[in-house]
Amino acid sequence: VLCPGQGTRDHPPAQAALRDRLLSTVVSCFKRHGAAAIDTPVLELRETLMGKYGEDTKLIYELQDQGGELLALRYDLTVPFARYLAMNKVTNMKRYHVAKVYRRDNPATTRGRYREFYQCDFDIAGQFDPMIPDAECLKIVHEILSDLQLGDFVIKVNDRRILNGVLAACGVPESKLIPACSTVDKLDKVPWEEVRSEMVGEKGLSPEAADCIGEYVQLHGGLDLIERLLQDPKLSQNKLAKEGLGDMKLLFEYLTLFGITEKVSFDLSLARGLDYYTGVIFEAVLLHQENEHVEEPVSVGSVAGGGRYDGLVGMFDPKGRKVPCVGVSIGIERIFSILEQRLEASGEKLRTTETQVLVVTPQKHLLATRLKLISELWDAGIKAEMLYKKDPKLLKQLQYCEDTGIPLAAIVGEQELADGVVKLRDVATRQEVRM
Amino acid sequence: VLCPGQGTRDHPPAQAALRDRLLSTVVSCFKRHGAAAIDTPVLELRETLMGKYGEDTKLIYELQDQGGELLALRYDLTVPFARYLAMNKVTNMKRYHVAKVYRRDNPATTRGRYREFYQCDFDIAGQFDPMIPDAECLKIVHEILSDLQLGDFVIKVNDRRILNGVLAACGVPESKLIPACSTVDKLDKVPWEEVRSEMVGEKGLSPEAADCIGEYVQLHGGLDLIERLLQDPKLSQNKLAKEGLGDMKLLFEYLTLFGITEKVSFDLSLARGLDYYTGVIFEAVLLHQENEHVEEPVSVGSVAGGGRYDGLVGMFDPKGRKVPCVGVSIGIERIFSILEQRLEASGEKLRTTETQVLVVTPQKHLLATRLKLISELWDAGIKAEMLYKKDPKLLKQLQYCEDTGIPLAAIVGEQELADGVVKLRDVATRQEVRM
């Protein structure tokens, strides 16, 4: 595959058309939930992005110092949104933003991982009653993945407070919370034994602490699991964990009213990498269905994720005023890869233009006629094309219709000119009417 | 005005909605002319951009060398398009591209000049009969400026071959063609006397050459002027100028068939800055109409421009194979500034969301009812919102409708629950129906 730079790509028309279709499904859902659009620059001040992404800060693209401000390319749409809220003193907003972000990551283009890629974000900012906006974010993920007919999926949910509570309850000291957390995050890719040995080896946790963590983070379930953990002697003594579990219970009640609990799994191993989450976190994964004989469905990776970040806006406010936020980001590139492969397999050809009619002349010396007619069609709002040759062959013109899927040909020859009519031909059926 | 970085800006919802409206008018026109969409990365290899923009190369944003390829931010959409065609060996294409480009220019934000801004490009690549695609580009400019109801405008047209022919016929040596050309380009901003003294002083032309140039570049007109210049003893001896004038005549014949010559002016002073143009060039300017007592309409600057660049694609092909191209770029930011000011003056408030109905409960303890109803509405594809409070006051809910322009409220209180109905209220007329 030719690519302009490592980890970037061009979208030729067929791909651009598919992506437009995909993005419009996502944006329709965001609008259905009453979100307004905003736009922020690709170029952010370097200091805006620093200290927001943990270990991934090294993946930020920095611009050369050519005089003036030090700039960087945005890494996601969440930090710019928080910067926007703080800078404009907005305390209440429901917005979506579909735009490109940049990461100096190792590209894995077959799996849809690029250095320049689209994100589709929906976020709710404001002080509200607990878990109502959070539940809506999960509903949105459910709607989009259903609308796109991507096959079976599960939305894993956890809460940073529960995870930190587990770690604390297992005796992990404050200083090791973040490294322990990022090790737990690997559980979706490697088995528990490996995670355990990293905890004890690299991260320096005691074997007892690691085993204790292992008992919790391998749990997943629904309301029943939440109830059980609320009774758990160790966890129930931890204030944060208790709060998190209480909210998780409320969340599941709301998700029950939305009728989507079947696809939602409370999963204690979910950690998510970013620093800024403070409460509920979630991630949607597609379940592999191609080989139906496999007993356990295999995850093909995350296609949506998000969570609550109540502290981020305050980091940009001179007085540290907080604006609670929760949001979701749709992993459009991975979904695009799946749809692209599926389209290829189906052999279906997506039209790349919307042209309704080709203006055709069957004899020579009729360029002026074509130009006059097409101009009238354009002025009437009709999507029309013509070949850019003075005297194109009739067959070539009709072939162009077939190749590009133009349904109609408006034919004006000498006879039609004399009669003052246009012959309209249905390209597929070859039926013609004079008008 | 708060801005995230110098020369960049956030688009809050009201502006984003206005821009969406504007872009969709432009894209509709591009689709009406049968263009397909493509997308190329914001990040291009530095070497791709070098040597394409003349003096303006210094305005390119370069990324820091963080290992790997040397990258830069695209300066326009034309060079990436040419790179795309050459890289994919495409010799025939009609495409549009709406995306952001980057220039380290002195921002002049009140006049709509930013460092990060949208471009809307339409280009036709391929070997065709002369001036047919070129005429379509001018038709597109005419349609878009008419559709947007921006007031009176004129599209200035010239041809690089005519301009070079004039310079050569006036005795400008080959080596001074480009500097002389960029001096002519200033004629739309400063009077001829200043341009002349720059030519003689800074650029070292003879006073005779400058006076000769002056006689030509102050001319503008239509077919009559073209005919006159075709008879001009000096110009008609210059091969390039003759070719250019012949094509200009053809162009005006096609524009006559399109019925748009009234807004088109053949203007020998038009030069356009970029290196890559080889044939027809054009630029649309709005004519100031605010003060109707002023006799001469005053230009408020260029809102669209473009031209033919037959050599650019070949610069990216290892074997130098050429693909002739002609295209137009709509100066969306300047148009946006005008529309924004006009909207502000009118006092009209643009809706920023498309929500059709707010789900409302008039008593306490009805959150579950609201969640259930709104979920049904979303699943039925209806754009619906609710307040994220457990027990919001009825007045607050209705006020939210008025503030955000939501036309309907779906009210479910204890009575409606008991009767198994929903009360639908028209927010403007306060009429209610039970259903």
XYZ file of C-alpha atoms in Angstrom, chain B residues 73-410:
338
model
C 1.706 20.539 7.644
C 0.076 20.932 4.246
C -0.002 24.483 2.928
C -2.858 23.925 0.497
C -4.866 21.036 -0.954
C -3.505 21.332 -4.494
C 0.027 20.028 -3.974
C -1.229 17.013 -1.964
C -3.743 16.326 -4.753
C -0.960 16.356 -7.346
C 1.154 14.102 -5.106
C -1.849 11.764 -4.779
C -2.385 11.581 -8.549
C 1.285 10.853 -9.269
C 1.678 8.333 -6.440
C -1.401 6.382 -7.525
C -0.826 6.884 -11.253
C -4.275 8.439 -11.628
C -4.534 10.332 -14.928
C -8.182 11.261 -14.893
C -10.193 12.515 -11.953
C -12.718 15.079 -10.811
C -12.490 15.507 -7.079
C -13.367 17.849 -4.251
C -11.692 18.182 -0.899
C -12.803 20.244 2.071
C -10.173 20.357 4.808
C -7.864 22.506 6.888
C -4.538 23.886 5.708
C -1.757 25.649 7.616
C 0.255 28.810 7.003
C 2.667 30.622 9.335
C 1.388 33.917 8.029
C 0.679 37.113 9.909
C -2.867 36.527 11.057
C -5.470 39.187 10.288
C -8.409 37.522 11.949
C -10.922 40.320 11.451
C -10.461 39.941 7.709
C -10.732 36.174 7.976
C -7.018 35.400 7.647
C -5.969 32.595 9.996
C -3.005 30.276 10.364
C -5.253 27.227 10.394
C -8.169 27.482 8.033
C -10.495 25.563 5.777
C -10.046 25.268 2.052
C -12.706 23.939 -0.317
C -11.149 22.706 -3.511
C -12.560 21.324 -6.735
C -10.151 20.094 -9.406
C -10.348 18.352 -12.769
C -7.333 16.272 -13.793
C -6.913 14.749 -17.228
C -6.108 15.335 -20.862
C -9.206 16.925 -22.443
C -10.151 19.362 -25.150
C -9.045 22.885 -24.282
C -10.950 25.126 -21.892
C -13.964 22.861 -21.274
C -12.968 21.958 -17.686
C -11.563 25.473 -17.194
C -14.951 26.956 -18.081
C -16.650 24.602 -15.619
C -14.419 25.869 -12.792
C -15.581 29.425 -13.472
C -19.187 28.244 -13.628
C -18.717 26.688 -10.193
C -17.400 29.926 -8.716
C -20.377 31.735 -10.228
C -22.852 29.197 -8.814
C -21.384 29.203 -5.311
C -21.163 32.978 -4.989
C -24.723 33.270 -6.320
C -26.050 30.502 -4.043
C -24.515 32.179 -1.013
C -26.121 35.513 -1.913
C -22.985 37.445 -1.108
C -23.880 40.394 -3.266
C -22.263 41.574 -6.460
C -18.970 40.025 -7.524
C -16.595 39.863 -10.432
C -14.428 36.955 -11.547
C -11.139 38.209 -12.962
C -9.512 35.932 -15.510
C -6.070 35.952 -17.055
C -3.601 33.422 -18.418
C -0.010 32.942 -17.284
C 0.976 32.603 -20.942
C -0.541 35.977 -21.762
C 1.158 37.605 -18.783
C 4.530 36.079 -19.641
C 3.953 37.026 -23.267
C 3.315 40.639 -22.267
C 6.471 40.719 -20.152
C 8.547 39.147 -22.930
C 7.055 41.447 -25.580
C 8.006 44.413 -23.394
C 11.601 43.201 -23.306
C 11.751 41.720 -19.788
C 14.575 39.144 -19.803
C 13.771 35.501 -18.922
C 15.577 35.793 -15.571
C 13.328 38.628 -14.408
C 9.982 37.113 -15.439
C 9.086 35.748 -11.989
C 10.000 38.900 -9.984
C 8.229 41.074 -12.542
C 5.215 38.814 -12.376
C 4.990 39.002 -8.564
C 5.203 42.794 -8.792
C 2.306 42.904 -11.253
C 0.372 40.805 -8.718
C 0.290 43.804 -6.373
C -1.767 45.918 -8.783
C -5.014 44.977 -7.014
C -3.732 46.615 -3.819
C -1.553 49.537 -4.879
C -1.781 52.015 -7.800
C 0.205 51.540 -10.989
C 2.725 54.277 -10.114
C 3.910 52.300 -7.091
C 4.084 49.063 -9.041
C 6.063 50.830 -11.729
C 8.592 52.284 -9.310
C 9.084 48.824 -7.707
C 9.723 47.393 -11.172
C 12.279 49.984 -12.068
C 13.805 50.340 -8.604
C 13.818 46.982 -6.841
C 13.391 44.641 -9.777
C 15.763 46.487 -12.129
C 13.554 46.751 -15.222
C 14.128 49.553 -17.676
C 11.646 52.450 -17.531
C 10.650 51.660 -21.131
C 9.868 48.034 -20.239
C 7.858 49.146 -17.210
C 5.838 51.641 -19.261
C 5.202 49.006 -21.895
C 3.972 46.581 -19.227
C 1.836 49.314 -17.754
C 0.018 49.787 -21.020
C -1.071 46.178 -21.035
C -1.700 45.266 -17.404
C -4.117 48.125 -16.855
C -6.427 46.685 -19.480
C -9.534 44.689 -18.678
C -12.595 43.715 -20.655
C -14.282 40.882 -22.502
C -14.282 39.269 -25.923
C -13.660 42.647 -27.606
C -10.416 43.133 -25.676
C -9.302 39.598 -26.547
C -9.946 40.277 -30.237
C -8.030 43.546 -30.032
C -5.014 41.921 -28.386
C -5.045 39.120 -30.935
C -4.419 41.880 -33.513
C -1.834 43.631 -31.322
C 1.430 43.811 -33.306
C 3.713 43.090 -30.324
C 1.663 40.368 -28.634
C 0.654 38.510 -31.774
C 4.328 37.833 -32.444
C 4.717 36.068 -29.114
C 3.842 32.376 -29.422
C 2.806 31.914 -25.775
C 0.671 35.040 -25.688
C -1.034 34.034 -28.908
C -1.859 30.582 -27.560
C -3.128 32.093 -24.347
C -5.292 34.635 -26.171
C -6.692 31.918 -28.441
C -7.688 29.852 -25.418
C -9.072 32.919 -23.671
C -11.343 33.490 -26.648
C -12.531 29.887 -26.488
C -13.104 30.256 -22.747
C -15.281 33.311 -23.269
C -17.309 31.450 -25.903
C -18.018 28.673 -23.402
C -18.786 31.174 -20.646
C -21.274 32.819 -23.002
C -23.052 29.461 -23.390
C -23.082 29.205 -19.581
C -24.565 32.694 -19.453
C -22.030 34.071 -16.978
C -19.825 36.465 -18.983
C -21.492 39.428 -17.330
C -19.583 38.649 -14.114
C -16.301 37.703 -15.774
C -13.568 40.209 -16.585
C -10.453 39.430 -18.627
C -7.941 41.358 -16.507
C -4.313 41.521 -17.609
C -3.099 42.566 -14.176
C -4.135 39.288 -12.541
C -0.989 37.286 -11.763
C -1.647 35.091 -8.669
C 1.300 34.320 -6.444
C 1.850 30.603 -6.728
C 4.571 29.115 -8.883
C 2.661 26.184 -10.247
C 0.129 27.859 -12.549
C 0.754 27.351 -16.264
C -2.379 28.560 -18.063
C -5.672 30.165 -17.143
C -5.758 31.846 -13.728
C -8.734 33.461 -12.042
C -9.842 35.136 -8.854
C -13.280 36.208 -7.666
C -13.737 39.385 -5.681
C -16.820 40.735 -3.963
C -17.800 44.275 -4.792
C -18.551 46.496 -1.853
C -22.146 47.642 -1.869
C -22.675 49.022 1.589
C -22.227 52.621 0.573
C -24.318 52.980 -2.549
C -23.268 56.560 -3.116
C -19.712 55.546 -3.890
C -19.355 55.540 -7.636
C -16.692 52.914 -8.110
C -17.408 49.635 -6.327
C -14.597 48.845 -3.882
C -13.119 45.365 -3.726
C -13.297 43.625 -0.337
C -10.821 40.972 -1.364
C -10.638 37.642 -3.072
C -13.136 34.925 -2.092
C -12.199 32.272 -4.660
C -9.284 31.585 -6.934
C -7.626 28.995 -9.039
C -6.185 28.128 -12.374
C -4.503 25.586 -14.566
C -1.375 23.764 -13.377
C -0.251 21.302 -16.025
C 3.238 20.693 -14.670
C 2.669 19.995 -10.977
C 1.772 16.291 -11.120
C 4.851 15.600 -13.262
C 7.062 16.967 -10.469
C 5.988 13.977 -8.362
C 6.274 11.326 -11.050
C 9.613 9.547 -11.312
C 9.389 9.705 -15.093
C 7.986 13.239 -15.116
C 4.720 12.157 -16.746
C 2.397 15.120 -16.811
C -1.280 15.178 -15.909
C -2.949 18.457 -16.899
C -5.073 19.910 -14.092
C -7.314 22.859 -13.481
C -9.001 23.716 -10.223
C -10.665 26.212 -7.974
C -10.408 26.934 -4.279
C -13.206 28.681 -2.390
C -11.992 31.108 0.271
C -14.384 29.898 2.870
C -12.958 31.817 5.836
C -13.460 35.228 4.307
C -16.973 34.283 3.241
C -17.577 32.949 6.747
C -16.519 36.300 8.254
C -18.969 38.114 6.010
C -21.863 35.754 6.803
C -21.048 35.919 10.509
C -21.162 39.704 10.534
C -24.377 39.652 8.532
C -25.992 37.147 10.915
C -24.948 39.235 13.896
C -26.399 42.367 12.334
C -29.689 40.602 11.566
C -30.074 39.422 15.181
C -31.207 36.033 13.871
C -30.279 33.160 16.196
C -29.106 29.971 14.529
C -30.176 26.754 16.270
C -27.126 24.734 17.267
C -28.930 21.432 17.812
C -31.648 19.567 15.932
C -33.561 18.232 18.931
C -37.235 17.720 18.112
C -38.647 16.947 21.523
C -37.798 17.373 25.212
C -39.035 14.618 27.507
C -40.610 16.346 30.488
C -42.048 15.176 33.787
C -44.059 17.659 35.853
C -43.835 15.875 39.242
C -41.103 14.284 41.350
C -40.006 10.641 41.329
C -40.574 10.168 37.614
C -36.959 9.819 36.431
C -37.520 6.159 35.473
C -40.501 7.186 33.355
C -38.466 9.788 31.552
C -35.576 7.387 30.928
C -37.907 4.756 29.525
C -39.758 7.150 27.241
C -36.653 8.877 25.910
C -35.061 5.514 25.181
C -38.102 4.558 23.079
C -37.897 7.850 21.202
C -34.199 7.420 20.447
C -34.784 3.881 19.267
C -37.471 5.208 16.934
C -34.930 7.669 15.463
C -36.416 10.750 17.105
C -34.049 13.479 18.250
C -34.838 13.815 21.939
C -33.356 15.305 25.074
C -34.144 15.417 28.771
C -32.638 17.354 31.663
C -30.006 15.406 33.613
C -31.676 16.047 36.943
C -33.677 13.539 38.955
C -36.486 15.978 39.661
C -36.259 19.092 37.504
C -38.912 21.780 37.837
C -41.516 21.886 35.051
C -40.758 25.534 34.367
C -37.046 24.836 34.015
C -37.759 22.128 31.493
C -40.039 24.329 29.392
C -37.540 27.183 29.664
C -34.859 24.848 28.248
C -37.072 24.274 25.195
C -37.424 27.993 24.622
C -33.713 28.673 25.116
C -32.559 26.020 22.688
C -35.420 26.149 20.190
C -36.815 22.662 20.844
C -40.293 22.803 19.259
C -42.060 20.050 21.251
C -42.286 18.812 24.843
C -43.443 15.257 25.580
